[in-house]
GROMACS .gro file of C-alpha atoms in nm:
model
  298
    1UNK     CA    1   0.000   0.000   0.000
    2UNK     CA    2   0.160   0.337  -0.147
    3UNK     CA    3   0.133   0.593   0.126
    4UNK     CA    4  -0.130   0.816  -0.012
    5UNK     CA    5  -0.373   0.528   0.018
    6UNK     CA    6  -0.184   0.513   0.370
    7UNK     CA    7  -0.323   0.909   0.473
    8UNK     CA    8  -0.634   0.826   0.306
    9UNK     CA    9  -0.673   0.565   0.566
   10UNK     CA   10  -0.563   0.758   0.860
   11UNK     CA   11  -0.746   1.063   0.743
   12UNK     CA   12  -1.075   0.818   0.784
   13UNK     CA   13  -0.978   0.707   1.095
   14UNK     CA   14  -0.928   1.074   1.166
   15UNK     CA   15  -1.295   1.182   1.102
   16UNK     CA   16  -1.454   0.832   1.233
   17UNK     CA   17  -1.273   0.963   1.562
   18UNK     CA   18  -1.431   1.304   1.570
   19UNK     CA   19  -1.775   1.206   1.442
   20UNK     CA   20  -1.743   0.964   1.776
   21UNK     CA   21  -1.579   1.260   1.987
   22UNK     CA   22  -1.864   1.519   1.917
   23UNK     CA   23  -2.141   1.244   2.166
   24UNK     CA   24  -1.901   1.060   2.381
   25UNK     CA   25  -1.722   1.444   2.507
   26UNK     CA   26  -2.088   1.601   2.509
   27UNK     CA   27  -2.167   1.331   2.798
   28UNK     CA   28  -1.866   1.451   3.027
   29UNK     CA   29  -1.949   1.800   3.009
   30UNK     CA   30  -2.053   2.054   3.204
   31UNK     CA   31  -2.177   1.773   3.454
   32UNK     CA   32  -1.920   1.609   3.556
   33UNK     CA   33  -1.588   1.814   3.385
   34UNK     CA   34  -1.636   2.176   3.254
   35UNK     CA   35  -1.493   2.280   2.904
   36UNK     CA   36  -1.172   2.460   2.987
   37UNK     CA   37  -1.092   2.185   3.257
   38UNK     CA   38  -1.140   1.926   2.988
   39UNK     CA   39  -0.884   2.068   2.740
   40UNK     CA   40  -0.657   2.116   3.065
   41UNK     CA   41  -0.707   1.694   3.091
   42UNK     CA   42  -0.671   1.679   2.707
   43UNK     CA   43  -0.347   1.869   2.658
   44UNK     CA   44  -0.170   1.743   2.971
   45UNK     CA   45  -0.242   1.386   2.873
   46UNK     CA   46  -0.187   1.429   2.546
   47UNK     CA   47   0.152   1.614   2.556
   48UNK     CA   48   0.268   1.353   2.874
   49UNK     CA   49   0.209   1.091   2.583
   50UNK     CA   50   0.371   1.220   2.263
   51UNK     CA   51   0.691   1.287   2.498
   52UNK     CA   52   0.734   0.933   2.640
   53UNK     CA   53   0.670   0.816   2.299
   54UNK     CA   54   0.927   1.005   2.141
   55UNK     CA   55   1.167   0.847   2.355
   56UNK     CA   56   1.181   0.594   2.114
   57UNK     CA   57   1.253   0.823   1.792
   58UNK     CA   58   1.582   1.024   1.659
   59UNK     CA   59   1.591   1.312   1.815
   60UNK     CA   60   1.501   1.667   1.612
   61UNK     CA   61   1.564   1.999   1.620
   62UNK     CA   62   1.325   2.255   1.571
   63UNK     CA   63   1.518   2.506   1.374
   64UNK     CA   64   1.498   2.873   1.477
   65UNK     CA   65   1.329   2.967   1.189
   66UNK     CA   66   1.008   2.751   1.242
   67UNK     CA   67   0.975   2.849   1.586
   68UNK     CA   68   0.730   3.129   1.514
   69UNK     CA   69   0.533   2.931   1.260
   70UNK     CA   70   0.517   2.633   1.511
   71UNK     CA   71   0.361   2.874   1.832
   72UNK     CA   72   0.083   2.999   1.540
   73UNK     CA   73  -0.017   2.681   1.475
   74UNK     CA   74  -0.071   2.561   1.872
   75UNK     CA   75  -0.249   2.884   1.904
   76UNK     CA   76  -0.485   2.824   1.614
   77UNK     CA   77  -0.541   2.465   1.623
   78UNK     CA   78  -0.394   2.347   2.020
   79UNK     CA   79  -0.574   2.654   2.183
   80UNK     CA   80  -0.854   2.831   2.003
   81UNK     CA   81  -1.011   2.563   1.781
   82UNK     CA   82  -0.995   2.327   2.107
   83UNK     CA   83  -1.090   2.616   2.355
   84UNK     CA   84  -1.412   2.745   2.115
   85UNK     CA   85  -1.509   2.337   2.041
   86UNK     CA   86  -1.535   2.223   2.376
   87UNK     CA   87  -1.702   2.520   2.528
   88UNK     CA   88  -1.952   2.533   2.223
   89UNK     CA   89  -2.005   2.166   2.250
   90UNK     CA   90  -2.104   2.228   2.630
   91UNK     CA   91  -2.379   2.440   2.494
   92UNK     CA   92  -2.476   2.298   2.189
   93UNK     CA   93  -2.584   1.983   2.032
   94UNK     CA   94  -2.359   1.705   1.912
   95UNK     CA   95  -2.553   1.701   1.541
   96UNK     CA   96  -2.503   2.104   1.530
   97UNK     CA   97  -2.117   2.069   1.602
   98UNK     CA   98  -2.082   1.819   1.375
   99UNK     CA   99  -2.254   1.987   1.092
  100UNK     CA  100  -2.082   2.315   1.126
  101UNK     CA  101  -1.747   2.154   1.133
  102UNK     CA  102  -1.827   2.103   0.735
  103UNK     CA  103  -1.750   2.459   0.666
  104UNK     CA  104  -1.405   2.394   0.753
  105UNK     CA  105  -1.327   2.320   0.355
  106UNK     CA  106  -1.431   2.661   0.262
  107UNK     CA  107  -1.230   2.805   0.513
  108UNK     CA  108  -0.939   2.627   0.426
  109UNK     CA  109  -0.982   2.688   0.057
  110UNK     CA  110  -0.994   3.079   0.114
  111UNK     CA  111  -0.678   3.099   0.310
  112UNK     CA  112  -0.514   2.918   0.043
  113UNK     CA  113  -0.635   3.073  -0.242
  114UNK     CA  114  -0.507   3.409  -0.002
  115UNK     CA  115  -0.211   3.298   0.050
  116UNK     CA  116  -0.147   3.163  -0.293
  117UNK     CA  117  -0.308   3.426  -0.466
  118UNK     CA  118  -0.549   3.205  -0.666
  119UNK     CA  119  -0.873   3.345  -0.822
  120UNK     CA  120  -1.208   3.172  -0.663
  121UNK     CA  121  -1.402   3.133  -0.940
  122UNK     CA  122  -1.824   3.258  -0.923
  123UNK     CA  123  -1.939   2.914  -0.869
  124UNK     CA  124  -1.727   2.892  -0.572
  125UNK     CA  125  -1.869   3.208  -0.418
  126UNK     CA  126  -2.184   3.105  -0.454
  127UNK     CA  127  -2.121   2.773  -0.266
  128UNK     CA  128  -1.917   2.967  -0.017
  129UNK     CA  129  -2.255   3.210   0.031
  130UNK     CA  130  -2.476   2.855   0.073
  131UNK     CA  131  -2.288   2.713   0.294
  132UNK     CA  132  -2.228   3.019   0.517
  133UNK     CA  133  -2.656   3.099   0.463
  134UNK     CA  134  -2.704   2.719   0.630
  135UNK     CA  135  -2.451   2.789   0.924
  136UNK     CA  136  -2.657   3.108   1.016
  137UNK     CA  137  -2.949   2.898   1.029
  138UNK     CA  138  -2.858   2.697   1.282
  139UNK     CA  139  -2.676   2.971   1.462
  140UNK     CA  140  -2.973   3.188   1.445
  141UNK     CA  141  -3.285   2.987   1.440
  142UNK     CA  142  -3.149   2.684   1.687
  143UNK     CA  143  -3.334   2.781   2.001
  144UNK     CA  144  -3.453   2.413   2.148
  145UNK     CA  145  -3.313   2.386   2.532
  146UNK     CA  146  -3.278   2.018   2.517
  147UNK     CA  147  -3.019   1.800   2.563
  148UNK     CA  148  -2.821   1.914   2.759
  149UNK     CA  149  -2.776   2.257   2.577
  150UNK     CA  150  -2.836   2.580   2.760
  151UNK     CA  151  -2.716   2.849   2.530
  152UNK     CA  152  -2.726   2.640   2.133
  153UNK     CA  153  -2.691   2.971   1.907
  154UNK     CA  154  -2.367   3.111   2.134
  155UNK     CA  155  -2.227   2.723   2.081
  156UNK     CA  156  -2.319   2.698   1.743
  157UNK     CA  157  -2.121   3.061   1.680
  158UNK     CA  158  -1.813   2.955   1.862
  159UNK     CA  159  -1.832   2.619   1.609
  160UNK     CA  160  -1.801   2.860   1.309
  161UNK     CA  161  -1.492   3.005   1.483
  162UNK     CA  162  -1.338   2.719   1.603
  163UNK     CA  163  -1.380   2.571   1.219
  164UNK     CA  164  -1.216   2.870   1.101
  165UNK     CA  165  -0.924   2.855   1.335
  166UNK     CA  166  -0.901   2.455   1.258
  167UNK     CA  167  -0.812   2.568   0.892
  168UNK     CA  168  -0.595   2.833   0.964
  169UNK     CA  169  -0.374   2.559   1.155
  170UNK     CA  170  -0.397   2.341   0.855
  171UNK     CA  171  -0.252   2.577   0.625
  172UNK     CA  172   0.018   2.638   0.906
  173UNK     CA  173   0.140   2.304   1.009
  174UNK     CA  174   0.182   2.150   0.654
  175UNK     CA  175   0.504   2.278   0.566
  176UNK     CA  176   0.591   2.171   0.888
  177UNK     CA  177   0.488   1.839   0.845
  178UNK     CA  178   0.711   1.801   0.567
  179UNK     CA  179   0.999   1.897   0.707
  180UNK     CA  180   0.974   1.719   1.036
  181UNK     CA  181   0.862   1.397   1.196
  182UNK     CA  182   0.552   1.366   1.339
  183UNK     CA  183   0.668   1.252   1.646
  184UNK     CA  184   0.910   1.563   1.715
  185UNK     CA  185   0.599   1.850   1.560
  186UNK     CA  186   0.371   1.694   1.842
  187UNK     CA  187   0.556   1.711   2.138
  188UNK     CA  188   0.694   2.016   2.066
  189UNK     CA  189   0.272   2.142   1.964
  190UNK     CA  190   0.168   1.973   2.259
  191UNK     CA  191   0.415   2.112   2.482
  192UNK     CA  192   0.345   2.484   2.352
  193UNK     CA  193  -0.017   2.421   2.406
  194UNK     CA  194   0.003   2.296   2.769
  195UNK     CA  195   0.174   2.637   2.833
  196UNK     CA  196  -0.053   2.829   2.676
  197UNK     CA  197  -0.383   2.674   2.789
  198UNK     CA  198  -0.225   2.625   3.179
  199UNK     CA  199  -0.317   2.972   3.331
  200UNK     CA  200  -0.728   2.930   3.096
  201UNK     CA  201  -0.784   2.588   3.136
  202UNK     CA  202  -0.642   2.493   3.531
  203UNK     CA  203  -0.882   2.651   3.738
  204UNK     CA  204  -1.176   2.440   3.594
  205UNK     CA  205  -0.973   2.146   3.591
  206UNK     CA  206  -0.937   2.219   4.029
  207UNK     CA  207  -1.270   2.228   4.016
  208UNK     CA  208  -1.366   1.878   3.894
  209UNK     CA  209  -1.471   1.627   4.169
  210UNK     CA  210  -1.259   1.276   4.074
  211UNK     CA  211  -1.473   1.079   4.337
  212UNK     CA  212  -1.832   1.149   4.214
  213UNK     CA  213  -1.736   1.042   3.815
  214UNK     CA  214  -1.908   0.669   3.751
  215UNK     CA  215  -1.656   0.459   3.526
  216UNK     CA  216  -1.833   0.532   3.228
  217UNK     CA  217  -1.749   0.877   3.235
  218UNK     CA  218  -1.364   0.794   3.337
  219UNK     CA  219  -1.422   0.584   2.944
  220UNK     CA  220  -1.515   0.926   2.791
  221UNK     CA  221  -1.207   1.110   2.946
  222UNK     CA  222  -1.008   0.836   2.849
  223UNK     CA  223  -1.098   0.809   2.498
  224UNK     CA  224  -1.097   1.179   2.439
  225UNK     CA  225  -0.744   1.203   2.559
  226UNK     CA  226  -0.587   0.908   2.426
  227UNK     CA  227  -0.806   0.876   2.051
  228UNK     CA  228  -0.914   1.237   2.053
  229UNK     CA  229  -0.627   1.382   2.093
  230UNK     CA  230  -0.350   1.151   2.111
  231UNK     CA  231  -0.443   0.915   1.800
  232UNK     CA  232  -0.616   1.227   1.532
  233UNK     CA  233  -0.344   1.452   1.566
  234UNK     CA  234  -0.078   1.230   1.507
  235UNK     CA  235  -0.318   1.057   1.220
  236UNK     CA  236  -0.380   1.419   1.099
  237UNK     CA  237  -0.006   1.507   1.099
  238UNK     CA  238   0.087   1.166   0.935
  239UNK     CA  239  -0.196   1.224   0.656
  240UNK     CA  240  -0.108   1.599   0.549
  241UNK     CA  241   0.253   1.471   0.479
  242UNK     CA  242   0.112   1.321   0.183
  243UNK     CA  243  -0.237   1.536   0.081
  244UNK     CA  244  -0.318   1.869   0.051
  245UNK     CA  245  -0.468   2.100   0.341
  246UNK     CA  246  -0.751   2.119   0.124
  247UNK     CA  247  -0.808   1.764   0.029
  248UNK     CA  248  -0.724   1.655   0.417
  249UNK     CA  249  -1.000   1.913   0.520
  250UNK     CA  250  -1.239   1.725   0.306
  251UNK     CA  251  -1.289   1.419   0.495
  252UNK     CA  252  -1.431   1.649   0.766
  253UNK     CA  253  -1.750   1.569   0.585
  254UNK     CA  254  -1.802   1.227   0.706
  255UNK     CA  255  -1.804   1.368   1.085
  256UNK     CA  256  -2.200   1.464   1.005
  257UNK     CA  257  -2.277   1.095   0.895
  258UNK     CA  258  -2.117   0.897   1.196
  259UNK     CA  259  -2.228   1.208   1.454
  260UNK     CA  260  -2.592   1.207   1.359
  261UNK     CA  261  -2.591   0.820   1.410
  262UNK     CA  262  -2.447   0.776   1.670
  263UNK     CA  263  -2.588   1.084   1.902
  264UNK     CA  264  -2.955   0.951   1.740
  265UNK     CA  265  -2.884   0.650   1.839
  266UNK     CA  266  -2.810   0.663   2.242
  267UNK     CA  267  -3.053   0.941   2.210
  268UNK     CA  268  -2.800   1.237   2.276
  269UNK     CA  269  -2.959   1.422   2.001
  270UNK     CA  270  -3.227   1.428   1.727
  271UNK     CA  271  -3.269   1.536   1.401
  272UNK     CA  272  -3.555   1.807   1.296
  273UNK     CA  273  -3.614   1.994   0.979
  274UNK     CA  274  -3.425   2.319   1.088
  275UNK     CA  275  -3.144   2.082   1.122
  276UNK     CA  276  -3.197   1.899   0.790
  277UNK     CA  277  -3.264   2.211   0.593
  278UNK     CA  278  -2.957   2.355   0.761
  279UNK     CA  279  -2.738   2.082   0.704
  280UNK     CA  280  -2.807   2.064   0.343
  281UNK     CA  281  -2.710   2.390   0.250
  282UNK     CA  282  -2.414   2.358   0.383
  283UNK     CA  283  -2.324   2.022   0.209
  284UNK     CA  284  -2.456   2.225  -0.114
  285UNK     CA  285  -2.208   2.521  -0.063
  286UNK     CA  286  -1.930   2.291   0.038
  287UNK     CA  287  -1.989   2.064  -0.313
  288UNK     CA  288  -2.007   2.361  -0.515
  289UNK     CA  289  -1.687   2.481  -0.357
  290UNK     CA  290  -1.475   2.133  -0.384
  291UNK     CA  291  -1.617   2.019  -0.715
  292UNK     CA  292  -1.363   2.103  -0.932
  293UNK     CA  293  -0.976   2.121  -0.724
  294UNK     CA  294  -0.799   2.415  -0.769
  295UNK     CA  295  -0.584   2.466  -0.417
  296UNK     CA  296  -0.270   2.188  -0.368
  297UNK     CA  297  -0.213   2.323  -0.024
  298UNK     CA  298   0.084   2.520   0.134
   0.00000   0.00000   0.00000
């Protein structure tokens, strides 16, 4: 197996991982772990992992150079995009994070074509109009205080900007990930995020009460930290060595499917024509915008 097939695979296993994440971290929160303490848990482990692991790869350098690149990219996709996702998903739905997320494509295609100074053609702007038009919608117009969701259109706003600071990262971190191994770019990510996010994140993470959690919450923390964290960035680092930020940001569509499953399904969530309605104009803006490829990444 050539290893494009190789970060088509782990880009899969990537999305199946978030479409899972979007239910199983809803559970935890604000109950039993609030947002900010929940990244604090997240980065922590996650960082405590990548450098035990590297123990057993050739050491790296980060040159000087790539220093300032390498904080830009924590920030964007180790401290806002997991900062804004968490605390939206705390007062959101699992189906509305899930289906904003999809706008990440667009975003991603108009800081490359930015950056590389490509023309979007009309068709794209219209499918960059639709697909913004749906994620007002559900920004707007989601008002239901079920499941768990206390304030849906401020969570369903912070989704949009998390998604946009997701692709921002994307852009950044790829000519890092060709230059380096995946091992050394996350500990050295993970490490600049735990400093960042200490002084926001610690206070919430004092406030969580070990002794009242039942074990199938300890499951969610686990499997955030060590597959939601831990496994998808290094899968997402391994796969954007070999495909663009453009193409990786694609399989961000499949996080609807398996979300709206599998929150319908343990009855986290439901589906309802604002959502439907919603949802397809965004998948209509997001096919206009990808139907023909004209960004190869940075």
């Amino acid at each position: 197996m050539n290893k494009r097939s190789l970060a088509i695979m782990a880009a899969i296993m990537e999305s199946t991982i978030y479409g899972l994440n979007h239910t199983i971290a809803k559970a935890v929160m604000p109950e039993y772990v609030k947002p900010f303490g929940f990244i604090f848990l997240r980065v922590t482990g996650a960082a405590i992992l990548f450098w035990l692991v590297s123990l057993w790869f050739p050491k790296e350098k980060i040159a000087n150079s790539d220093w300032p690149r390498l904080i830009a990219a924590t920030v964007c996709g180790m401290v806002i995009n997991m900062l804004l996702f968490f605390k939206g998903l705390s007062l959101s739905t699992p189906i509305n994070s899930s289906v904003i997320m999809t706008i990440s494509p667009i975003l991603v295609l108009l800081l490359s074509s930015y950056l590389l100074k490509e023309r979007i053609t009309l068709l794209k702007v219209i499918g960059i109009i639709i697909s913004l038009s749906g994620a007002l919608i559900l920004i707007l117009f989601s008002a239901e205080q079920k499941y768990n969701a206390p304030n849906i259109p401020l969570g369903n706003l912070l989704f949009l900007i998390n998604a946009f600071s997701f692709g921002i990262y994307l852009i950044l971190v790829k000519p890092l990930a060709a230059k380096y191994h995946p091992i050394t770019l996350m500990k050295w990510l993970f490490l600049c995020s735990f400093l960042i996010n200490f002084p926001i994140t610690f206070w919430e993470f004092r406030q969580i009460e070990w002794e009242s959690m039942p074990p199938a919450i300890w499951g969610s923390i686990a499997f955030v930290i060590l597959g939601t964290t831990f496994s998808t960035y290094l899968l997402n680092i391994f796969a954007i060595k070999q495909l663009a930020a453009s193409t990786l940001s694609s399989f961000i569509y499949l996080q609807p499917l398996i979300a709206i499953v599998f929150s319908v399904a343990v009855g986290a969530d439901q589906l309802n024509l604002l959502k439907i309605v919603a949802g397809s104009l965004i998948f209509l803006g997001v096919y206009l915008v990808t139907k023909k490829k004209t960004v190869t990444g940075s």
